[in-house]
Short mmCIF file of C-alpha atoms and ligand atoms in Angstrom, two decimals:
data_model
loop_
_atom_site.label_atom_id
_atom_site.label_comp_id
_atom_site.label_asym_id
_atom_site.label_seq_id
_atom_site.Cartn_x
_atom_site.Cartn_y
_atom_site.Cartn_z
CA MET A 213 19.74 -12.86 -0.43
CA GLN A 214 21.58 -13.05 2.88
CA SER A 215 20.17 -13.48 5.88
CA ALA A 216 21.53 -10.24 7.56
CA GLN A 217 19.64 -8.45 4.87
CA VAL A 218 16.91 -9.07 6.26
CA PHE A 219 15.78 -7.57 9.02
CA VAL A 220 12.21 -8.17 11.16
CA THR A 221 10.45 -4.90 11.80
CA ALA A 222 7.29 -3.10 13.91
CA GLY A 223 5.32 -3.69 10.62
CA PHE A 224 5.50 -1.34 7.22
CA ALA A 225 5.67 1.48 9.21
CA GLY A 226 8.71 -0.02 10.87
CA ALA A 227 11.20 -0.57 8.32
CA LEU A 228 10.32 2.78 6.70
CA ASN A 229 11.36 4.19 9.76
CA LEU A 230 14.82 2.11 10.37
CA ALA A 231 14.88 2.62 6.29
CA ILE A 232 15.17 6.43 6.49
CA ARG A 233 18.04 5.98 9.57
CA GLY A 234 19.82 3.65 8.04
CA LEU A 235 19.84 5.80 4.82
CA GLN A 236 20.38 8.95 6.83
CA LEU A 237 17.45 10.48 4.52
CA GLU A 238 16.63 12.78 7.14
CA GLY A 239 15.34 16.26 5.19
CA ARG A 240 16.18 14.50 2.13
CA GLN A 241 13.47 15.46 -0.72
CA ALA A 242 10.98 12.25 -1.31
CA TRP A 243 8.55 11.12 -4.32
CA MET A 244 5.36 9.30 -3.26
CA GLU A 245 2.97 8.76 -5.10
CA ASP A 246 0.13 10.45 -6.19
CA PRO A 247 -2.36 9.12 -4.69
CA GLY A 248 -0.54 7.31 -1.78
CA PHE A 249 -1.52 6.00 1.63
CA PRO A 250 -1.75 9.15 4.09
CA LEU A 251 1.22 7.54 6.92
CA THR A 252 4.10 7.28 3.85
CA ARG A 253 3.46 11.34 3.59
CA THR A 254 3.27 11.93 7.66
CA ALA A 255 6.38 8.76 8.53
CA LEU A 256 8.71 11.39 6.07
CA GLY A 257 7.49 14.47 7.37
CA LEU A 258 8.17 13.46 10.87
CA ALA A 259 12.03 12.81 9.59
CA SER A 260 12.07 16.33 8.06
CA MET A 261 11.74 15.00 4.81
CA THR A 262 9.76 17.52 1.63
CA VAL A 263 7.39 15.03 -0.02
CA ALA A 264 7.11 16.07 -3.53
CA GLY A 265 3.86 13.97 -4.45
CA VAL A 266 4.08 11.80 -8.28
CA PRO A 267 0.93 11.48 -9.92
CA VAL A 268 0.58 7.98 -11.41
CA ASP A 269 -0.91 6.22 -13.88
CA ALA A 270 -2.87 3.28 -15.67
CA ASP A 271 1.16 2.42 -16.03
CA GLY A 272 2.45 3.26 -12.22
CA LEU A 273 4.09 6.36 -10.90
CA ASP A 274 5.26 9.04 -13.39
CA ILE A 275 9.22 8.89 -13.26
CA ASP A 276 9.00 11.62 -15.71
CA ALA A 277 6.23 14.01 -14.34
CA GLY A 278 8.79 13.03 -10.80
CA ILE A 279 12.03 14.23 -12.55
CA ARG A 280 10.57 17.91 -13.26
CA SER A 281 8.81 18.60 -10.24
CA ALA A 282 11.59 16.90 -7.75
CA PRO A 283 14.67 16.19 -9.39
CA GLU A 284 16.48 16.50 -5.89
CA ALA A 285 14.98 13.79 -4.98
CA ALA A 286 16.81 11.19 -2.68
CA LEU A 287 14.22 8.41 -1.95
CA ALA A 288 10.93 6.99 -4.33
CA VAL A 289 8.30 5.28 -1.94
CA VAL A 290 6.19 3.29 -3.94
CA THR A 291 3.70 0.13 -4.37
CA PRO A 292 4.89 -1.62 -8.03
CA GLY A 293 2.54 -4.36 -6.99
CA GLN A 294 -0.73 -3.00 -6.15
CA GLN A 295 -0.69 0.53 -6.21
CA ALA A 296 -2.12 1.96 -3.03
CA PRO A 297 -5.07 3.26 -3.68
CA LEU A 298 -5.44 2.59 -7.00
CA GLY A 299 -4.40 -0.45 -7.40
CA MET A 300 -3.02 -1.08 -11.26
CA THR A 301 0.46 -3.01 -11.65
CA MET A 302 3.25 -0.58 -12.13
CA SER A 303 4.77 -1.65 -15.73
CA LEU A 304 7.78 -3.11 -16.70
CA LEU A 305 9.05 0.01 -18.23
CA ARG A 306 8.46 2.20 -15.00
CA ARG A 307 10.30 -0.18 -13.26
CA ILE A 308 13.17 -0.31 -15.60
CA SER A 309 12.53 3.22 -16.10
CA LEU A 310 12.12 3.88 -11.60
CA LEU A 311 14.96 1.25 -11.37
CA ASP A 312 17.08 3.60 -14.05
CA TRP A 313 16.77 7.21 -12.31
CA ALA A 314 17.68 5.56 -8.69
CA LYS A 315 21.13 4.61 -10.60
CA GLN A 316 21.48 7.49 -12.09
CA HIS A 317 20.55 10.49 -9.33
CA ASP A 318 22.01 8.38 -6.36
CA ALA A 319 18.98 7.56 -4.69
CA TRP A 320 16.64 5.05 -3.57
CA ILE A 321 13.61 3.54 -3.58
CA ILE A 322 11.40 1.59 -0.96
CA GLU A 323 8.59 -1.30 -2.50
CA ASP A 324 5.90 -0.71 -0.24
CA ASP A 325 5.00 -4.79 -1.15
CA TYR A 326 1.86 -4.46 2.13
CA LEU A 327 0.16 -6.93 0.04
CA GLY A 328 2.41 -9.78 -1.01
CA GLU A 329 0.84 -12.44 -2.76
CA LEU A 330 -2.43 -10.96 -2.17
CA GLN A 331 -3.84 -10.32 -5.29
CA LEU A 332 -7.58 -11.25 -6.19
CA LYS A 333 -6.79 -11.78 -9.68
CA GLY A 334 -4.08 -13.60 -12.04
CA ARG A 335 -1.03 -14.08 -10.58
CA ALA A 336 1.25 -10.67 -8.45
CA ALA A 337 4.16 -9.41 -10.31
CA PRO A 338 7.95 -10.34 -9.36
CA ALA A 339 8.99 -7.63 -7.11
CA LEU A 340 11.06 -4.83 -8.09
CA ALA A 341 13.50 -5.93 -6.00
CA SER A 342 13.85 -8.91 -8.32
CA LEU A 343 14.87 -6.38 -11.47
CA ASP A 344 17.73 -4.69 -8.58
CA GLN A 345 20.99 -5.10 -10.10
CA ASP A 346 22.61 -2.03 -8.66
CA GLY A 347 21.57 -2.08 -4.80
CA ARG A 348 19.44 0.51 -5.09
CA VAL A 349 15.47 -1.46 -3.83
CA LEU A 350 14.35 -1.09 0.17
CA HIS A 351 11.70 -3.96 -0.26
CA ILE A 352 9.37 -4.03 2.86
CA GLY A 353 6.74 -6.37 3.88
CA THR A 354 3.75 -6.77 6.22
CA PHE A 355 1.48 -9.19 7.72
CA SER A 356 -0.37 -6.77 8.25
CA LYS A 357 -2.90 -7.41 5.30
CA THR A 358 -1.96 -11.74 4.87
CA ILE A 359 -2.61 -12.11 8.58
CA SER A 360 -3.28 -9.32 10.98
CA PRO A 361 -2.41 -6.20 11.26
CA ALA A 362 -2.99 -6.40 15.06
CA LEU A 363 0.89 -8.83 14.87
CA ARG A 364 2.96 -5.66 13.91
CA LEU A 365 4.71 -7.22 12.34
CA GLY A 366 6.73 -6.38 8.79
CA PHE A 367 10.55 -6.34 7.52
CA ILE A 368 12.75 -5.21 5.32
CA VAL A 369 15.58 -6.45 2.73
CA VAL A 370 18.27 -4.36 2.03
CA PRO A 371 20.61 -4.11 -0.08
CA LEU A 372 23.63 -6.43 0.70
CA ALA A 373 25.81 -3.55 1.15
CA MET A 374 23.85 -1.47 3.09
CA ALA A 375 23.92 -4.74 5.71
CA ARG A 376 26.45 -4.19 8.43
CA ARG A 377 25.04 -0.30 8.95
CA PHE A 378 21.02 -1.30 9.09
CA GLY A 379 22.34 -4.41 11.41
CA GLU A 380 23.71 -1.05 14.15
CA VAL A 381 21.03 1.33 13.12
CA ALA A 382 18.99 -1.43 14.22
CA ALA A 383 20.63 -3.03 17.56
CA SER A 384 20.30 0.10 18.73
CA LEU A 385 16.62 2.39 17.09
CA ALA A 386 14.69 -0.64 15.97
CA PRO A 387 14.95 -3.75 17.45
CA ALA A 388 12.42 -5.71 15.99
CA PRO A 389 9.00 -7.17 17.64
CA THR A 390 8.61 -9.70 20.58
CA SER A 391 10.45 -13.11 19.12
CA SER A 392 6.75 -15.38 20.47
CA VAL A 393 5.14 -13.47 17.27
CA GLN A 394 7.87 -14.66 15.09
CA HIS A 395 7.84 -18.11 15.98
CA ALA A 396 4.19 -18.02 16.07
CA VAL A 397 4.37 -16.62 12.65
CA THR A 398 7.01 -19.12 11.54
CA GLU A 399 5.25 -22.48 12.71
CA PHE A 400 1.92 -21.22 10.63
CA MET A 401 4.47 -21.42 7.67
CA HIS A 402 5.89 -24.81 8.07
CA ASP A 403 4.06 -27.33 6.35
CA GLY A 404 1.98 -24.73 3.93
CA HIS A 405 -0.23 -23.36 6.12
CA TYR A 406 0.13 -19.97 5.40
CA LEU A 407 0.21 -20.72 1.76
CA ARG A 408 -3.11 -22.10 2.24
CA HIS A 409 -4.46 -19.84 4.29
CA LEU A 410 -3.65 -16.65 1.52
CA ARG A 411 -5.29 -19.41 -1.37
CA ARG A 412 -8.68 -19.38 0.80
CA MET A 413 -8.54 -15.28 1.48
CA LYS A 414 -7.32 -14.67 -2.17
CA ARG A 415 -11.29 -16.60 -2.60
CA LEU A 416 -12.85 -14.87 -0.27
CA TYR A 417 -12.16 -11.64 -1.04
CA ALA A 418 -12.73 -12.35 -4.59
CA ALA A 419 -16.13 -13.48 -3.95
CA ARG A 420 -16.47 -10.44 -1.90
CA GLN A 421 -15.56 -8.06 -3.77
CA ALA A 422 -16.88 -9.59 -7.11
CA ALA A 423 -20.41 -8.84 -4.85
CA LEU A 424 -19.75 -5.71 -3.81
CA VAL A 425 -19.18 -4.73 -7.11
CA ARG A 426 -22.63 -5.90 -8.49
CA CYS A 427 -24.08 -4.22 -5.65
CA LEU A 428 -22.87 -1.18 -6.69
CA ASN A 429 -23.41 -1.67 -10.64
CA GLU A 430 -27.08 -2.64 -9.43
CA LEU A 431 -27.72 0.54 -7.90
CA ALA A 432 -26.79 2.55 -11.84
CA SER A 433 -26.42 5.92 -9.27
CA GLU A 434 -25.21 8.65 -10.48
CA SER A 435 -23.93 9.58 -7.49
CA ILE A 436 -21.87 6.14 -6.68
CA GLY A 437 -20.11 4.08 -8.61
CA VAL A 438 -17.09 1.62 -9.01
CA HIS A 439 -14.05 3.36 -10.23
CA ALA A 440 -11.34 0.73 -9.34
CA ALA A 441 -11.62 -3.19 -7.72
CA ALA A 442 -8.30 -2.81 -5.97
CA GLY A 443 -6.44 -4.59 -3.73
CA MET A 444 -8.76 -5.23 -0.87
CA THR A 445 -11.20 -2.63 -1.34
CA VAL A 446 -13.65 -1.53 -4.07
CA VAL A 447 -12.64 2.44 -5.07
CA ALA A 448 -16.45 4.36 -5.30
CA ALA A 449 -16.67 7.04 -7.08
CA VAL A 450 -18.18 9.80 -5.88
CA PRO A 451 -19.36 13.01 -7.77
CA GLN A 452 -16.82 16.01 -6.50
CA SER A 453 -19.38 18.69 -5.80
CA VAL A 454 -19.29 16.19 -2.17
CA SER A 455 -17.17 15.36 0.83
CA ASP A 456 -16.16 12.71 1.00
CA THR A 457 -14.77 12.78 4.83
CA ASP A 458 -17.61 14.23 5.28
CA ILE A 459 -19.70 11.14 3.73
CA ALA A 460 -17.04 8.80 5.86
CA SER A 461 -17.89 10.01 8.99
CA ARG A 462 -21.90 9.95 8.72
CA ALA A 463 -21.52 6.88 7.66
CA ARG A 464 -19.68 5.52 10.68
CA LEU A 465 -22.86 6.73 12.36
CA PHE A 466 -24.27 3.70 10.73
CA GLY A 467 -21.43 1.02 11.98
CA LEU A 468 -19.93 1.48 7.69
CA ALA A 469 -16.79 2.01 7.55
CA PRO A 470 -15.74 3.51 4.31
CA VAL A 471 -12.03 5.55 4.13
CA PRO A 472 -11.80 8.69 2.59
CA LEU A 473 -9.65 8.87 -0.86
CA SER A 474 -9.22 12.59 -1.17
CA PRO A 475 -6.54 12.56 1.97
CA TRP A 476 -4.93 9.96 -0.15
CA TYR A 477 -4.09 12.68 -2.18
CA THR A 478 -0.71 15.40 -2.14
CA ARG A 479 -2.48 17.72 -4.75
CA LYS A 480 -5.65 19.61 -3.43
CA PRO A 481 -8.39 19.33 -3.84
CA GLY A 482 -7.38 15.49 -4.40
CA GLN A 483 -10.49 13.44 -6.06
CA GLN A 484 -13.62 13.04 -4.03
CA GLY A 485 -14.42 8.83 -3.70
CA LEU A 486 -14.68 5.99 -1.56
CA LEU A 487 -12.96 3.15 -0.40
CA LEU A 488 -14.04 -0.14 0.29
CA GLY A 489 -13.61 -2.27 1.96
CA VAL A 490 -13.77 -5.96 1.47
CA THR A 491 -11.83 -8.24 3.70
CA ASN A 492 -15.12 -7.87 6.20
CA LEU A 493 -17.57 -7.70 3.65
CA ASN A 494 -21.01 -9.65 4.89
CA GLU A 495 -22.64 -10.61 1.84
CA ARG A 496 -25.87 -10.96 3.23
CA THR A 497 -26.04 -7.41 4.82
CA VAL A 498 -23.66 -5.29 1.14
CA ALA A 499 -27.41 -5.20 -0.88
CA ALA A 500 -27.60 -2.74 2.20
CA ASN A 501 -25.13 -1.74 3.57
CA CYS A 502 -24.53 0.30 -0.81
CA SER A 503 -28.21 1.24 -0.81
CA ARG A 504 -27.72 3.27 2.52
CA LEU A 505 -24.72 5.03 1.52
CA LEU A 506 -26.01 6.14 -1.48
CA GLU A 507 -28.48 8.20 0.46
CA ILE A 508 -25.55 9.01 2.30
CA VAL A 509 -23.73 10.54 -0.29
CA ARG A 510 -26.69 12.15 -1.65
CA GLY A 511 -27.84 13.88 1.90
CA ARG A 512 -30.22 11.91 2.63
CA HIS A 513 -28.80 9.94 6.39
C1 PLP B 945 0.36 1.20 1.47
C2 PLP B 945 0.52 0.19 2.64
N1 PLP B 945 1.07 0.12 2.98
C3 PLP B 945 1.35 -0.63 4.43
C4 PLP B 945 0.43 -0.73 5.20
C5 PLP B 945 1.04 -1.75 6.70
O1 PLP B 945 1.33 -1.01 7.13
P1 PLP B 945 1.73 -1.38 8.24
O2 PLP B 945 1.89 -3.14 8.60
O3 PLP B 945 2.74 -0.25 9.74
O4 PLP B 945 0.46 -2.18 9.66
C6 PLP B 945 -1.03 -0.57 4.64
C7 PLP B 945 -1.73 -0.68 5.28
O5 PLP B 945 -2.32 -0.81 5.82
C8 PLP B 945 -1.26 0.15 3.39
O6 PLP B 945 -2.51 0.23 3.19
#
């Protein structure tokens, strides 16, 4: 990789927009994971792209389903490391078939590596971009999860053949964020501070995630249960008959901030569920908060 292939951006969102402009994808068709990050769907839509939601299973994106539903797609946006929001890692076979698809269809792949090395169990899988022999993958990283979303700092690594064009687009439309933020993060990375920070956060978040899973399992309720421990969240299952957006807004009145799962689905109606963040979880109040959430799901608040 050469430094000319790397562009510093205003987070993932800035990088995605730079990619759309750099690849001239406006008006084309795109695949995104179903369920998948709502902001990606909005950004693609704002670029007049037609978005096809492609289902994910235990191996990640179902490429055959994508080919069947949107054969003309020029782009696939994926989270191969830890699928957002369900957490599975894309299998090697799927990675290879996604790369084959891109090569055969002259299409592009955007790898949204929003968690990077921040994986709570086992070691993070290598980036999809590391398997790319044909210059089809654009790899986007962000410091939103590893340090803070307030930094609005991310980066994109583009194939060498696209570096000059991206340089022009970035200079004219998407200049990098202030250099003081970049310098501060560079300093932080020096002498291993960033790696130590990641190691510490992994231990802390893994303990918090385990505490939340334990509490939900102890409730042993049909109204709320653990569907998956995924990324920095726990995906809680709730009955399909309740509205997760309604639960989320009622929970906010009690200072809880679950994220409703159904808006992450392109297919409607989406699966009802709650994404419970573990990063700011307080182990002393988690049991009471789980019980309160159960009451809210049961409609008692
Ligand atoms: C799937 C996914 N991608 C990217 C991001 C980060 O976006 P940004 O760097 O624009 O804050 C997030 C943050 O919530 C995310 O969940």
